[in-house]
Structures are given as C-alpha cells and as structure tokens.
CSV table of C-alpha atoms and ligand atoms in Angstrom, one decimal:
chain,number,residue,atom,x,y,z
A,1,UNK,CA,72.3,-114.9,61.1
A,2,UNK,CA,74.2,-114.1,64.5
A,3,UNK,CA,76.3,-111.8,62.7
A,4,UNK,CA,73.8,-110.3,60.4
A,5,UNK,CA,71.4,-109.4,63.9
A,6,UNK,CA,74.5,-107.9,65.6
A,7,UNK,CA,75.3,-105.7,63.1
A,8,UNK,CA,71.6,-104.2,63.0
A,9,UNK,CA,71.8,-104.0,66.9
A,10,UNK,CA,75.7,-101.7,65.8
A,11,UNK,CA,73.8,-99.4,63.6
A,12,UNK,CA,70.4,-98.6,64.9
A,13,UNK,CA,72.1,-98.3,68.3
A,14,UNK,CA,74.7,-95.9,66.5
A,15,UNK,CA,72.0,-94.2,64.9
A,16,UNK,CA,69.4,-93.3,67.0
A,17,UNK,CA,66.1,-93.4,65.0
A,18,UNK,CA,67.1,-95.7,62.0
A,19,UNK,CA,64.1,-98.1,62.4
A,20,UNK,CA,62.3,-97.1,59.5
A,21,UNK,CA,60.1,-100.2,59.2
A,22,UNK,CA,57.7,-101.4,62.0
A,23,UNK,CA,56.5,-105.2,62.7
A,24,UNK,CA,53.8,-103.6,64.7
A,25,UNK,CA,53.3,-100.3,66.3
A,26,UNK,CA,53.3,-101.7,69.6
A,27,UNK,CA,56.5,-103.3,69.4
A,28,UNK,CA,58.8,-101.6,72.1
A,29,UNK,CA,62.9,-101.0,71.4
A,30,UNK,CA,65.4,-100.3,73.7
A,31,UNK,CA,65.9,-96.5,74.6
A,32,UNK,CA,69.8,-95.5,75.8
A,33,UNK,CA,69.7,-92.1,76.8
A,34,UNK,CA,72.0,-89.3,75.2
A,35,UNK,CA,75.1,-89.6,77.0
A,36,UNK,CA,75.0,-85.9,78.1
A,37,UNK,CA,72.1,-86.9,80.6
A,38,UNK,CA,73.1,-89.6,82.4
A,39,UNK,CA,75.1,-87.8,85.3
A,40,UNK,CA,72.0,-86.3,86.4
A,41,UNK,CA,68.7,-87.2,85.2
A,42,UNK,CA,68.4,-90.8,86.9
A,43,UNK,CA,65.0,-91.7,86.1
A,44,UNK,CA,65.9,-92.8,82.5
A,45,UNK,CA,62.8,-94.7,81.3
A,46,UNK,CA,62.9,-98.9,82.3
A,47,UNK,CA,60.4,-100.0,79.4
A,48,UNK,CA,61.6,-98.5,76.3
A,49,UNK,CA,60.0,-96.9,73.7
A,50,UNK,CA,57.7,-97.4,71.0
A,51,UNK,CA,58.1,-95.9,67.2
A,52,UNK,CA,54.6,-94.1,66.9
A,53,UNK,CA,56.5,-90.4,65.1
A,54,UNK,CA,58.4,-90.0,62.4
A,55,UNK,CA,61.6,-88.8,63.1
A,56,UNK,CA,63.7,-86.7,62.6
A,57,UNK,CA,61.2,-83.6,62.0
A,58,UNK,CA,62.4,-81.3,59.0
A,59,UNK,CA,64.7,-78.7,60.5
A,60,UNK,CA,65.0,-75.5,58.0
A,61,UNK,CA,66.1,-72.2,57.4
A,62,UNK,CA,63.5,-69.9,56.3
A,63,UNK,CA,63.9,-67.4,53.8
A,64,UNK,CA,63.1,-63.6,55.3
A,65,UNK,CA,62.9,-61.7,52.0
A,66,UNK,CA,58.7,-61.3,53.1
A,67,UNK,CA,57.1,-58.4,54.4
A,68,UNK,CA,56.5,-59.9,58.0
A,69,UNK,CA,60.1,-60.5,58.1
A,70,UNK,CA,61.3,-57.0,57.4
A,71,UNK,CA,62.7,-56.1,60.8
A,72,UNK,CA,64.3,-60.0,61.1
A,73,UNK,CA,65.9,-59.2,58.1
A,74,UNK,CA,66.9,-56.0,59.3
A,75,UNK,CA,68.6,-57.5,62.2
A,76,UNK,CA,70.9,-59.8,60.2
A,77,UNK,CA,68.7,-62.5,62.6
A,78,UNK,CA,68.8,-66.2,60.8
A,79,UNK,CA,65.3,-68.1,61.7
A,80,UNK,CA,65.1,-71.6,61.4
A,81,UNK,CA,62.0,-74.1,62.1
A,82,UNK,CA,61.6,-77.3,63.7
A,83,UNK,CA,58.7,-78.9,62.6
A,84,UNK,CA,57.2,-81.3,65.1
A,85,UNK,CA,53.8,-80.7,63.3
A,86,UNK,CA,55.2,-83.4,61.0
A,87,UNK,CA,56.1,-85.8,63.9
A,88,UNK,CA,53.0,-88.2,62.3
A,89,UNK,CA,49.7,-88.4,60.2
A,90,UNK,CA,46.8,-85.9,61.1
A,91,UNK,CA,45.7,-88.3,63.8
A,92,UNK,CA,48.7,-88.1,65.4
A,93,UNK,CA,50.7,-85.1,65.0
A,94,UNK,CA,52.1,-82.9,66.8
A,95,UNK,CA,54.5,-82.7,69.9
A,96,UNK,CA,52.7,-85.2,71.8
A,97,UNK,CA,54.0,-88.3,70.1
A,98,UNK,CA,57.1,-87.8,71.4
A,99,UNK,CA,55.7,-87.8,75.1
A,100,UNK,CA,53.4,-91.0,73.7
A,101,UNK,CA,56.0,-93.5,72.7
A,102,UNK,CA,57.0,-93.7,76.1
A,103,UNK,CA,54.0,-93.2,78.3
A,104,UNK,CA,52.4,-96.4,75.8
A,105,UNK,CA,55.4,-98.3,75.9
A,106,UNK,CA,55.3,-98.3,79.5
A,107,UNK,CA,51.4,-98.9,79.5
A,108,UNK,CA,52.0,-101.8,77.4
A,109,UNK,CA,54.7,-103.7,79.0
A,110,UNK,CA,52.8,-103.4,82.2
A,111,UNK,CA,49.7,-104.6,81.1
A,112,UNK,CA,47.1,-102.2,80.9
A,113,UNK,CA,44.1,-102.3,78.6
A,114,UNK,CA,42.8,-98.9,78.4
A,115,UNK,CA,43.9,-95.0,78.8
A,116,UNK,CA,42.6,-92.3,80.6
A,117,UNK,CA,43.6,-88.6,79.9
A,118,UNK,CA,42.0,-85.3,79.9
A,119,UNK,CA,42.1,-81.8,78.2
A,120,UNK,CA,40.0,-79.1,77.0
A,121,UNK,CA,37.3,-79.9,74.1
A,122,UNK,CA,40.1,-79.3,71.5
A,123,UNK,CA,42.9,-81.0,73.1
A,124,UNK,CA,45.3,-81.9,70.8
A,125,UNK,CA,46.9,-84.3,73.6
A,126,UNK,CA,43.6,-86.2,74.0
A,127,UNK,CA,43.4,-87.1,70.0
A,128,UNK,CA,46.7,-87.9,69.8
A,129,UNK,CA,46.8,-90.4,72.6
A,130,UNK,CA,43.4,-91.6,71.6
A,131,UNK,CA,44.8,-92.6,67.9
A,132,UNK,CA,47.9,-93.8,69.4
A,133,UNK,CA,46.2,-96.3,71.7
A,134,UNK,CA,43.8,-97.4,69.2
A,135,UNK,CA,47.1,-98.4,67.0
A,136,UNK,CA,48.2,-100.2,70.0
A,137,UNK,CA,45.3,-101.9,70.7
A,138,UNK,CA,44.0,-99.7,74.2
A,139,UNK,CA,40.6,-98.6,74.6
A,140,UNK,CA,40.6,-94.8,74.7
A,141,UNK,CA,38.7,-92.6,77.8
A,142,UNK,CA,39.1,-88.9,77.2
A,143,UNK,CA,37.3,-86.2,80.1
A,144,UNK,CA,37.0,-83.5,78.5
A,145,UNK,CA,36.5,-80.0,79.7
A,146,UNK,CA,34.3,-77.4,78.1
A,147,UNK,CA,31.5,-74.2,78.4
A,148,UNK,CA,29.2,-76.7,76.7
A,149,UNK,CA,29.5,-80.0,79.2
A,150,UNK,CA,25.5,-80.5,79.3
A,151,UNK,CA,25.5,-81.1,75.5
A,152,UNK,CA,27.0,-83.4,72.6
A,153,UNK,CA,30.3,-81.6,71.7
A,154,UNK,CA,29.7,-82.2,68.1
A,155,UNK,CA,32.6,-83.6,65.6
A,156,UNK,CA,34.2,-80.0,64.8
A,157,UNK,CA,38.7,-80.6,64.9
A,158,UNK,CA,40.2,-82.5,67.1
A,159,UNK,CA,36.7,-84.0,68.1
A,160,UNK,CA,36.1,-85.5,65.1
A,161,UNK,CA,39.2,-87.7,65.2
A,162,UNK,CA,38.3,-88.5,69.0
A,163,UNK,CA,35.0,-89.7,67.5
A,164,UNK,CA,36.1,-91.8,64.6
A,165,UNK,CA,38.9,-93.5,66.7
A,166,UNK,CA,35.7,-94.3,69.2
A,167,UNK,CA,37.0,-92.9,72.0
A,168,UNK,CA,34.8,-92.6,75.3
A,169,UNK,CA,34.2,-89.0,76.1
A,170,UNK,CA,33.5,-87.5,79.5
A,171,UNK,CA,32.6,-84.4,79.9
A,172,UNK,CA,32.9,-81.2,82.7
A,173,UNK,CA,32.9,-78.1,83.2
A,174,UNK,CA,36.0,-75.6,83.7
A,175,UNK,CA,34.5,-74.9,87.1
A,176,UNK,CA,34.8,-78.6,87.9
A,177,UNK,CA,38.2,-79.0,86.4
A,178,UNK,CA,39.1,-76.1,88.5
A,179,UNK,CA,37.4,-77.4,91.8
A,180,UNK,CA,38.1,-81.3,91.5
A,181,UNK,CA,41.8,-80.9,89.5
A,182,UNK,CA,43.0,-83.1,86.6
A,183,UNK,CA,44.2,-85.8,88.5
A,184,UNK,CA,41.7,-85.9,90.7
A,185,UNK,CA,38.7,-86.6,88.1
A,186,UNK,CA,41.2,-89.0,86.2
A,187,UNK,CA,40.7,-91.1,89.1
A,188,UNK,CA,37.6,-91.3,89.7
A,189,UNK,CA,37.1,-92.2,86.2
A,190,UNK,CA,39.9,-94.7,86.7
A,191,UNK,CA,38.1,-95.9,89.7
A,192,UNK,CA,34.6,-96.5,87.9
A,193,UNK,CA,36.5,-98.4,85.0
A,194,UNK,CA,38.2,-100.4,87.2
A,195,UNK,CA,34.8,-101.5,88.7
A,196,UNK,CA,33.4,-102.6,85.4
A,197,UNK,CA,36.9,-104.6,85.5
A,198,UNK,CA,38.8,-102.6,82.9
A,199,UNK,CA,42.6,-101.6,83.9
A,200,UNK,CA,43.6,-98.0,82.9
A,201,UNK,CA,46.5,-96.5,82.9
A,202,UNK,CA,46.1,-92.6,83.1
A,203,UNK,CA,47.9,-90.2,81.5
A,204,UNK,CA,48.5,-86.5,83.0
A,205,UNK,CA,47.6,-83.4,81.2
A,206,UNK,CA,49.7,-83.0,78.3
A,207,UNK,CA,51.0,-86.3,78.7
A,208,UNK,CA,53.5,-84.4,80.7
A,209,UNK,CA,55.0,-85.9,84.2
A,210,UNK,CA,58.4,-87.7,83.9
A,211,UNK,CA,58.0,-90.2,82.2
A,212,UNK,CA,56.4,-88.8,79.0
A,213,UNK,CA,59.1,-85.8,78.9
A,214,UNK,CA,62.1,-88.2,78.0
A,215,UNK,CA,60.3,-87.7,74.8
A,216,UNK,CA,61.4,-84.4,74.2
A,217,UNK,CA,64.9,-85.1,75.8
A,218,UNK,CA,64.9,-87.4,72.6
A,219,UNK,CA,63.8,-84.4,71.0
A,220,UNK,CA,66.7,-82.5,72.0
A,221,UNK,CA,69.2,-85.1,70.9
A,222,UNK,CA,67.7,-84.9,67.4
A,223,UNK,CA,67.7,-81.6,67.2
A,224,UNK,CA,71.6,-81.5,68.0
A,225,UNK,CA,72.6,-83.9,65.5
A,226,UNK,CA,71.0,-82.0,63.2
A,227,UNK,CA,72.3,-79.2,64.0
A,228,UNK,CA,75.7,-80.6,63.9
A,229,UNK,CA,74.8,-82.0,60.3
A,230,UNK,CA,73.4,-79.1,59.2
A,231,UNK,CA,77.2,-77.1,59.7
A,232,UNK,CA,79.1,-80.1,58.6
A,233,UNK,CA,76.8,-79.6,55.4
A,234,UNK,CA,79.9,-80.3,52.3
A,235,UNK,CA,79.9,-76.4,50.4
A,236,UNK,CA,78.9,-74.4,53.3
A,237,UNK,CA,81.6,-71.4,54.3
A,238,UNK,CA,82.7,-70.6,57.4
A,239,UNK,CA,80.4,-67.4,57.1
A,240,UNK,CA,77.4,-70.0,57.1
A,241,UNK,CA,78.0,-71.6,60.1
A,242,UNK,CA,75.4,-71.3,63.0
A,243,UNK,CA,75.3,-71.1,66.0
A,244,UNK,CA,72.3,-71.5,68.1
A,245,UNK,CA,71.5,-68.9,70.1
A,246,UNK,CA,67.8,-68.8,71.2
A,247,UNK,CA,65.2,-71.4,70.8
A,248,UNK,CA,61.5,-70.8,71.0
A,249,UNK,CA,58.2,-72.9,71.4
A,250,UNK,CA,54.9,-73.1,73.5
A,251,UNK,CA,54.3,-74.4,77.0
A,252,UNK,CA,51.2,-75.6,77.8
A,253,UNK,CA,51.5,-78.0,80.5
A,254,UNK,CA,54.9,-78.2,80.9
A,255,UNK,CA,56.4,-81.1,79.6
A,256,UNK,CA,57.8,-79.8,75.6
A,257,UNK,CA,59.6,-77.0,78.4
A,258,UNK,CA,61.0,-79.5,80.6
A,259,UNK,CA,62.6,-81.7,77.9
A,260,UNK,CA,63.6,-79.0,76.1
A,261,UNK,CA,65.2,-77.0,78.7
A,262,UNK,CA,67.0,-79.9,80.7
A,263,UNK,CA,68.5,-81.1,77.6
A,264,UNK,CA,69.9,-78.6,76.0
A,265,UNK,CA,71.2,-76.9,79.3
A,266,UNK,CA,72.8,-80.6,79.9
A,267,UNK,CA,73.6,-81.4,76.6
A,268,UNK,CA,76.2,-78.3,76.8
A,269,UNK,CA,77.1,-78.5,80.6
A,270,UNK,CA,80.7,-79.6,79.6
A,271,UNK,CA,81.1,-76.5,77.3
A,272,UNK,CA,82.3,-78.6,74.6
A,273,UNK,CA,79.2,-77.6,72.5
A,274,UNK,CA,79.5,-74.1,73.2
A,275,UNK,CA,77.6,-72.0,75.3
A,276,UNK,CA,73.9,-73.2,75.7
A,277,UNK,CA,71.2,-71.4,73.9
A,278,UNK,CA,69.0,-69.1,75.4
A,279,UNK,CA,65.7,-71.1,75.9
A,280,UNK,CA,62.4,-69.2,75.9
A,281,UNK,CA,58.9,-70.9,76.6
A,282,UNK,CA,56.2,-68.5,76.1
A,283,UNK,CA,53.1,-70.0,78.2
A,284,UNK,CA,49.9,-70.3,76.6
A,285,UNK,CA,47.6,-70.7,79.4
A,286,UNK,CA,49.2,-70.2,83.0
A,287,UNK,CA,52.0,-67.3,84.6
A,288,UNK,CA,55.7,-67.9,84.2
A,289,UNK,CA,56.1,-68.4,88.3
A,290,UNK,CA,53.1,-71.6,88.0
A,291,UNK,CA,55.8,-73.4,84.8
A,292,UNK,CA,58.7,-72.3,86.7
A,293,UNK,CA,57.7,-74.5,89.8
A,294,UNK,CA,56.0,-77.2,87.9
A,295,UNK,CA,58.9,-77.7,85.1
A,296,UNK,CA,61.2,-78.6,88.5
A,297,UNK,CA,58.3,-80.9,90.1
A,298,UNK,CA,58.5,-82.8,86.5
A,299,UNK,CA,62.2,-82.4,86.7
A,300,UNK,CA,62.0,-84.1,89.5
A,301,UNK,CA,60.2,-87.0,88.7
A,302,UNK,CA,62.7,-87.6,86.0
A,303,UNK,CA,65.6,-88.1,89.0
A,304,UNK,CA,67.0,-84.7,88.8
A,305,UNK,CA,70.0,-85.0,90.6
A,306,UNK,CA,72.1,-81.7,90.8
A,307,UNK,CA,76.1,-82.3,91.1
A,308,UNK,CA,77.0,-80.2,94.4
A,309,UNK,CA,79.2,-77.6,92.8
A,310,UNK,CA,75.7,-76.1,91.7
A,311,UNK,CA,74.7,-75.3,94.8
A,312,UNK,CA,70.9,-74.6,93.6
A,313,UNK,CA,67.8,-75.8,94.4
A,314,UNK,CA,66.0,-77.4,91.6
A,315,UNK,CA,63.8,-74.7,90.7
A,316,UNK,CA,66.9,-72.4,91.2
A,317,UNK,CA,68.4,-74.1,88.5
A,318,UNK,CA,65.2,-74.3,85.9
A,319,UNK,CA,64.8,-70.8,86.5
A,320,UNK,CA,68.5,-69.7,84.9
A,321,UNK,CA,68.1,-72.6,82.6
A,322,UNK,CA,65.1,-71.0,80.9
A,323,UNK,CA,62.7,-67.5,80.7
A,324,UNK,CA,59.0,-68.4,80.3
A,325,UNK,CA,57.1,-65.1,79.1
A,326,UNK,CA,53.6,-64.8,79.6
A,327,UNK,CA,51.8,-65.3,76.5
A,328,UNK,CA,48.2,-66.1,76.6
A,329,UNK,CA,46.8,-63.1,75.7
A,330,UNK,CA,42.9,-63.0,76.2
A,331,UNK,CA,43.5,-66.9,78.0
A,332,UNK,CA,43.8,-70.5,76.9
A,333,UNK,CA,42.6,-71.1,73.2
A,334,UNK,CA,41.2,-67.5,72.8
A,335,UNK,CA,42.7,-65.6,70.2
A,336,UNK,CA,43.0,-62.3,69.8
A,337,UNK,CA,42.2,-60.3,66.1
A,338,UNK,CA,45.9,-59.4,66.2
A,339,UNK,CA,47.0,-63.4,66.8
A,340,UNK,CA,44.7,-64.4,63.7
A,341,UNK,CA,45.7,-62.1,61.7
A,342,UNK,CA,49.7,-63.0,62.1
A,343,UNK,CA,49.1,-66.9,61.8
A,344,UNK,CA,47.3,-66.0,58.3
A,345,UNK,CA,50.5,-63.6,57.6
A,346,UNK,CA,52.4,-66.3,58.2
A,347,UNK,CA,50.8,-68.9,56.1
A,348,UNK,CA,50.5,-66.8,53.4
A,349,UNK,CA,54.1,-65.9,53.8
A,350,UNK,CA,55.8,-68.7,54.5
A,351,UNK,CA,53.2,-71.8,53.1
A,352,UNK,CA,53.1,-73.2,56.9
A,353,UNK,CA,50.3,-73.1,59.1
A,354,UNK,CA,50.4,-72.6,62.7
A,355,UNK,CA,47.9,-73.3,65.1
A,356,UNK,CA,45.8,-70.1,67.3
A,357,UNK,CA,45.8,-71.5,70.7
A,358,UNK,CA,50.1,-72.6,71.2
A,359,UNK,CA,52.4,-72.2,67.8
A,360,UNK,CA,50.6,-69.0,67.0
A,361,UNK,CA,50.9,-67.4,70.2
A,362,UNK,CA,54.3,-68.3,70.9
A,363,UNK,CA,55.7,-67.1,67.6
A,364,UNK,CA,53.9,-64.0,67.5
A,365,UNK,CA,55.4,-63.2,71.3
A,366,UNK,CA,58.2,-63.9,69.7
A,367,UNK,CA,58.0,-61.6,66.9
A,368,UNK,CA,56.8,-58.8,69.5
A,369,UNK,CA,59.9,-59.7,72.1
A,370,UNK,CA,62.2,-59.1,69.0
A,371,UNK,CA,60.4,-55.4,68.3
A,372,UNK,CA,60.5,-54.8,72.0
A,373,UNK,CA,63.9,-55.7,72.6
A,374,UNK,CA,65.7,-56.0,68.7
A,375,UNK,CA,69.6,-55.6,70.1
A,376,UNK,CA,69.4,-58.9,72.2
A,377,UNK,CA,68.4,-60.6,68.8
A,378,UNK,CA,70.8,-58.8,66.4
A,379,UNK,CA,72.8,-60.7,64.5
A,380,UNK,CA,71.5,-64.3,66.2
A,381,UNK,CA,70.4,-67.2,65.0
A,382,UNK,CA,66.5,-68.1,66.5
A,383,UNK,CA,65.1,-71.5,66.1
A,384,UNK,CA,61.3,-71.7,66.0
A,385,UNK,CA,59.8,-75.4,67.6
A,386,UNK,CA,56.8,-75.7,65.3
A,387,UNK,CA,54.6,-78.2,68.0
A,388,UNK,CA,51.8,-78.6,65.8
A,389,UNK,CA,47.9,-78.8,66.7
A,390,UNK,CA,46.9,-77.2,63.2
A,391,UNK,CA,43.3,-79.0,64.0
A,392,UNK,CA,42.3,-76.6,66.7
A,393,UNK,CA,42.4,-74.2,63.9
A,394,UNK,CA,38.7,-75.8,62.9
A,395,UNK,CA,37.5,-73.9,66.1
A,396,UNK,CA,37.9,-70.6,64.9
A,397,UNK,CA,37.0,-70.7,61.2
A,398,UNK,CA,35.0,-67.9,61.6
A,399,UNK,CA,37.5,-65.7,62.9
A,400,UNK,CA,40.1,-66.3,60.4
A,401,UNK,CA,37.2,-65.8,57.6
A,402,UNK,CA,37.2,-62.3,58.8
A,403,UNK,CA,41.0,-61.6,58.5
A,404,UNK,CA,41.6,-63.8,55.0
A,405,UNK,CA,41.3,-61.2,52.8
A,406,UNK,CA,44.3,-62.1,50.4
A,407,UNK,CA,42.5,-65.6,49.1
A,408,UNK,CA,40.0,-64.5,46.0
A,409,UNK,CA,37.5,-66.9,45.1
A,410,UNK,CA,36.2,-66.0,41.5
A,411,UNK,CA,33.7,-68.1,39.2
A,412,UNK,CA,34.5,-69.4,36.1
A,413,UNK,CA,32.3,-68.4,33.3
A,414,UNK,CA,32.7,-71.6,30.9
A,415,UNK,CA,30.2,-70.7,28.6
A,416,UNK,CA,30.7,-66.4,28.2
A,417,UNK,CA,27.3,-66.2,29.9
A,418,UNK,CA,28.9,-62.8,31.2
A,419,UNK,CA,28.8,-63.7,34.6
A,420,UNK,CA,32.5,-64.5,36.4
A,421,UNK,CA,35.6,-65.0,34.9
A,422,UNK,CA,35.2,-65.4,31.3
A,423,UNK,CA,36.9,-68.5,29.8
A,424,UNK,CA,34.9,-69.1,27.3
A,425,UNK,CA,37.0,-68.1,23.9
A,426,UNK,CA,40.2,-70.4,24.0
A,427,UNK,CA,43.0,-67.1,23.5
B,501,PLP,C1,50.3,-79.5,74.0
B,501,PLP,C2,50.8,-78.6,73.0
B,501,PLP,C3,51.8,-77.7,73.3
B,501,PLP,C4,52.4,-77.5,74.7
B,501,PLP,O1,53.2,-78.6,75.0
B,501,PLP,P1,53.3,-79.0,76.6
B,501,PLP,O2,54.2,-80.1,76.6
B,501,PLP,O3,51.9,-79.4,77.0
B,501,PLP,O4,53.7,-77.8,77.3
B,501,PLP,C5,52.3,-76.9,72.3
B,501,PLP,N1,51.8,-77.0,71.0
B,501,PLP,C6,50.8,-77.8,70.7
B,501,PLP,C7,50.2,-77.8,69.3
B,501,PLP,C8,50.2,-78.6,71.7
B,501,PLP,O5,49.2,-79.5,71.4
C-alpha cells in the first residue's frame, strides 16, 4: 500500500498533469513550480492547485496550402496553434481555467463560501469562474458592466451560462466602472455580502493578479514539453525540427501576458533552451504603455525578484521581455467588417473558430504585422495561443450573417414538387 502510494506520488510528480481522474473537483494537489522559475519569481502559490482544465491543450501544425495563407506560405513561415479553447467543456473553456485552479484552490482552503468578479456583459472570465465555483460548491456574484445596466441583460452567450449556473448578477454602467474602478465596486459588493453574513472571496478582472497568473506559468511549462516532444517526434528529420521563434495571443487584462512572457523569458534565461522566442501580446482593449506597467505590477505580486547583473527595473525588464501592439481596433468587443470577415476565413479555412473580441483580433494583427513587416517573419516558426471565448461570438450573429456568404442553405424537394433541390427520383 506504502509502496503502491509512493510510486504514484514518483510519477505524477514526474509528470506534471497525469491526474486524469478526479475524486472531486475541489480536491487540491500540490503545485512545484518549473524549476526555471524558482530563482526569481518567489511568490510560488502556498495552497496548490485544483484540476478544473484539461491539460495539455492540443498543440499543432497547421497546414498553409489555403488561400488566406498564401503570403505565410510564401514566406516559408511554419504556424502552429495552441488551443486553450479546449482547456474544458463550453462552461468552462477558455484561458481562464488555467488562472481558476489556483485563485479556487486558494479560496477553498481558506474558507470562503462565495466569489465575486466582474467583467463586461460577455465576459468570458465571469462564466468561467461562475461554472467553476458552482463545481466547487461557491455561490457565484458576477457585476457586470454594460450600455444596457437599467434592463434584464437577457440569456444571449456567455449570459446564458451565467444564468443556468444561477449566478447573481449586478449590473453598471461603463461610466460607473470607469468612475468607481473594478476593485472598488467588488468591494462594496463584497462589503454588502458580507453584511448578509456570506464570506467572498473576490477575484480581479480577468482573474489576473498574482496569484491566478501561475496558471499560465503552468501554461508555459506545458507548452515546452510539448515542444520538446514534438522535435523528439521518432521519423522526423533534422529539416523538421523547430524552433520557436515568435509566439502570439491576446491581452486583455493582463494576466495570459504576464505568465506567458515571465515564463518563457525565464524558462530560457540559462540559454540552454536556446534563445527565447519573441513574445507579442496584441491588446484588445487598452494601449501597449497601460499592459507594459500593469504586466510588472502583476509581476510583482508574483515576487519578482531580479538577480543584480540585470540592472533593470521591473518594467524595464517586461518591456524587452515582450512587444504588446495595439490592437483593438474600433475598442473592446467591437469588431470591425474586416475582423469578421477574417474569423469567418479562418473557420472556413482551417475548421477552427475564433472568437471577435480577443483570438480574432490578435490573429488578424498578426496576419497584418506579417504583411507589414514579412522579412522579420521569413522563414520562422509562429505559434498562435488560441485563448478561447468562442461564446462571445453569439453577440454578433448579425454581423457575421452579413459576411457568411460561402455556407448555402438549399431545400430539399422530397417529393419533385419542383420547388428546391430535387431528390425525388432515386438516380
Ligand atoms: C480573457 C481573455 C483573454 C485575455 O486574457 P487576459 O489574461 O485577460 O489578458 C484572451 N482571450 C479570451 C477568449 C479571453 O476570454
């Protein structure tokens, strides 16, 4: 019995992940951090983790032989996916699992009943964390912001799944969330729960301060050991090993950035990996100088600690560490005809689905920095973080009904009444 137990303790420390079956979701394991980190990021999380995703995501290469790839191809660029949109079910997916198995675990082994969290009307944080608190048996408060605040916001996306979880929704206005600020309103919410004798834990924006950004440090170790296996692949010739040169995602509030950016810059400090790839976050609703400062408050609360030979400043660092590029085009979760029109190109290309208001945008800056700029790309090997959020794409079925124009729907005419597509005589 001794001996069996230590031996699963060996392997599932050896390989991170291997848990495949749960007792209960709100079970917490151990988390060691990656090696890579420990010399400076200090605030390693205390309470472990919980096992809401499923890990690893699919990492691929995609085939470029469509039209929309044509210049890629031309390049000799090699474009692989990561796709976090398959980190869980529909209730959960998405890149804030990742952030969730820690901000939970830590909810749960202090005691908390309930969770507070806030984001606009189609947040895909607020569902996420909603669901995952359900499974771990915490109430779920969600304040969410929107143009319509005086009215029901109806069941349409990400609100539907709110709704059927039975979250409690509070709502305000964009001016409000501008005037009062997230944190501020989470506490006042906190504040009123805690007088009808509930104890909430609140979760930031995003889910992204410290604590919940170990989860894409995680991420980060995942991807590498992927990476690793992918090369080490039996059959594969020399000519098909990859580096990686220049990984790509959306930043919304910071935290997917942070993780991703910190890790991979650590993870190949001692050059034994290779030179780090080039790390681009392509922001989806505020400038590059507002992520730049608050990716090295985050970093900070993660215990940052910079070895002296650096001689940087925190923000210093983050900024040669990663290039965020404005991308929000007409503003947060407004999409231009242009934007719709690429994420239905690329379903229809490719068979996956990104959503308008963060994988769509960032991808089709990306596409647009590789036109603008092709020789910095040639000949480079560009991984695409696929975050997920597909329900926000609910939002704007109008708009996309304008731009499918490749999906014919025809009748059948069963019976050769002449009207539709005549199946009527078996040929
Ligand atoms: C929240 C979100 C992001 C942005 O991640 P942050 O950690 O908030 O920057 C990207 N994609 C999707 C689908 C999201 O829901």
């Amino acid at each position: 019995m001794r001996a069996a137990s230590f031996l699963f303790v060996a392997i599932s420390v050896m390989i991170p992940g291997s848990v495949r079956s749960l007792k209960l979701p709100s079970r917490s394991y151990p988390y060691n951090p990656p090696k890579w980190c420990n010399d400076v990021l200090k605030g390693a999380p205390s309470h472990g983790r919980l096992r809401l995703a499923n890990l690893y995501t699919p990492l691929y290469q995609l085939p470029l032989h469509s039209p929309l790839f044509k210049l890629m191809r031309e390049l000799d660029i090699s474009f692989f996916i990561k796709r976090d949109d398959c980190s869980s079910g529909v209730e959960l997916g998405g890149n804030k699992v990742r952030k969730l198995e820690f901000l939970l675990a830590d909810a749960l082994a202090k005691g908390y009943d309930s969770v507070i969290t806030i984001g606009g009307e189609q947040s895909n944080h607020c569902r996420a964390t909603a669901a995952a608190a359900r499974m771990v048996g915490l109430e779920p408060h969600l304040i969410l912001r929107s143009q319509r605040a005086d009215e029901d916001l109806g069941t349409i996306g990400n609100l539907l799944m709110d709704r059927m979880v039975g979250s409690s929704i509070y709502t305000c206005t964009p001016g409000e969330y501008g005037r009062f600020g997230s944190n501020e309103l989470i506490a006042r919410v906190a504040r009123h729960l805690e007088s009808m004798g509930k104890k909430p834990y609140c979760i930031p924006v995003g889910g992204s301060n410290g604590l919940g950004t170990w989860g894409y440090i995680n991420g980060v170790d995942e991807l590498l050991q992927q990476w690793d296996e992918l090369n080490a692949d039996e059959g594969q010739g020399d000519d098909e090993q990859h580096s990686l040169d220049h990984v790509v995602f959306a930043c919304g509030s910071g935290g997917t950035a942070t993780g991703i950016a910190l890790g991979l810059a650590l993870a190949h400090a001692d050059g034994s990996r290779g030179a780090a790839p080039k790390v681009h976050a392509v922001g989806v609703c505020d400038d590059p100088d507002y992520f730049y400062s608050f990716v090295s408050t985050i970093a900070g609360e993660m215990g940052i600690a910079l070895p002296a030979p650096y001689g940087l400043t925190i923000e210093e660092y983050v900024r040669q560490k990663m290039i965020v590029h404005q991308g929000k085009g007409l503003g947060y979760a407004r999409s231009t005809p242009e934007e719709l029109a690429f994420v239905q190109s690329f379903a229809r290309e490719t068979g996956i689905v990104l959503d308008p208001v963060y994988s769509g945008k960032a991808l089709y800056n990306l596409f647009s920095l590789v036109e603008k700029d092709p020789e910095t790309f040639r000949g480079q090997t560009i991984l695409f973080w696929h975050t997920g959020g597909a329900l926000g794409l609910y939002d704007k079925t109008d708009d996309l009904a304008d731009t499918s124009t490749s999906s014919p729907c025809e009748r059948l005419d069963v019976y050769g009444k002449g009207q539709g597509l005549d199946i009527s005589k078996d040929l």
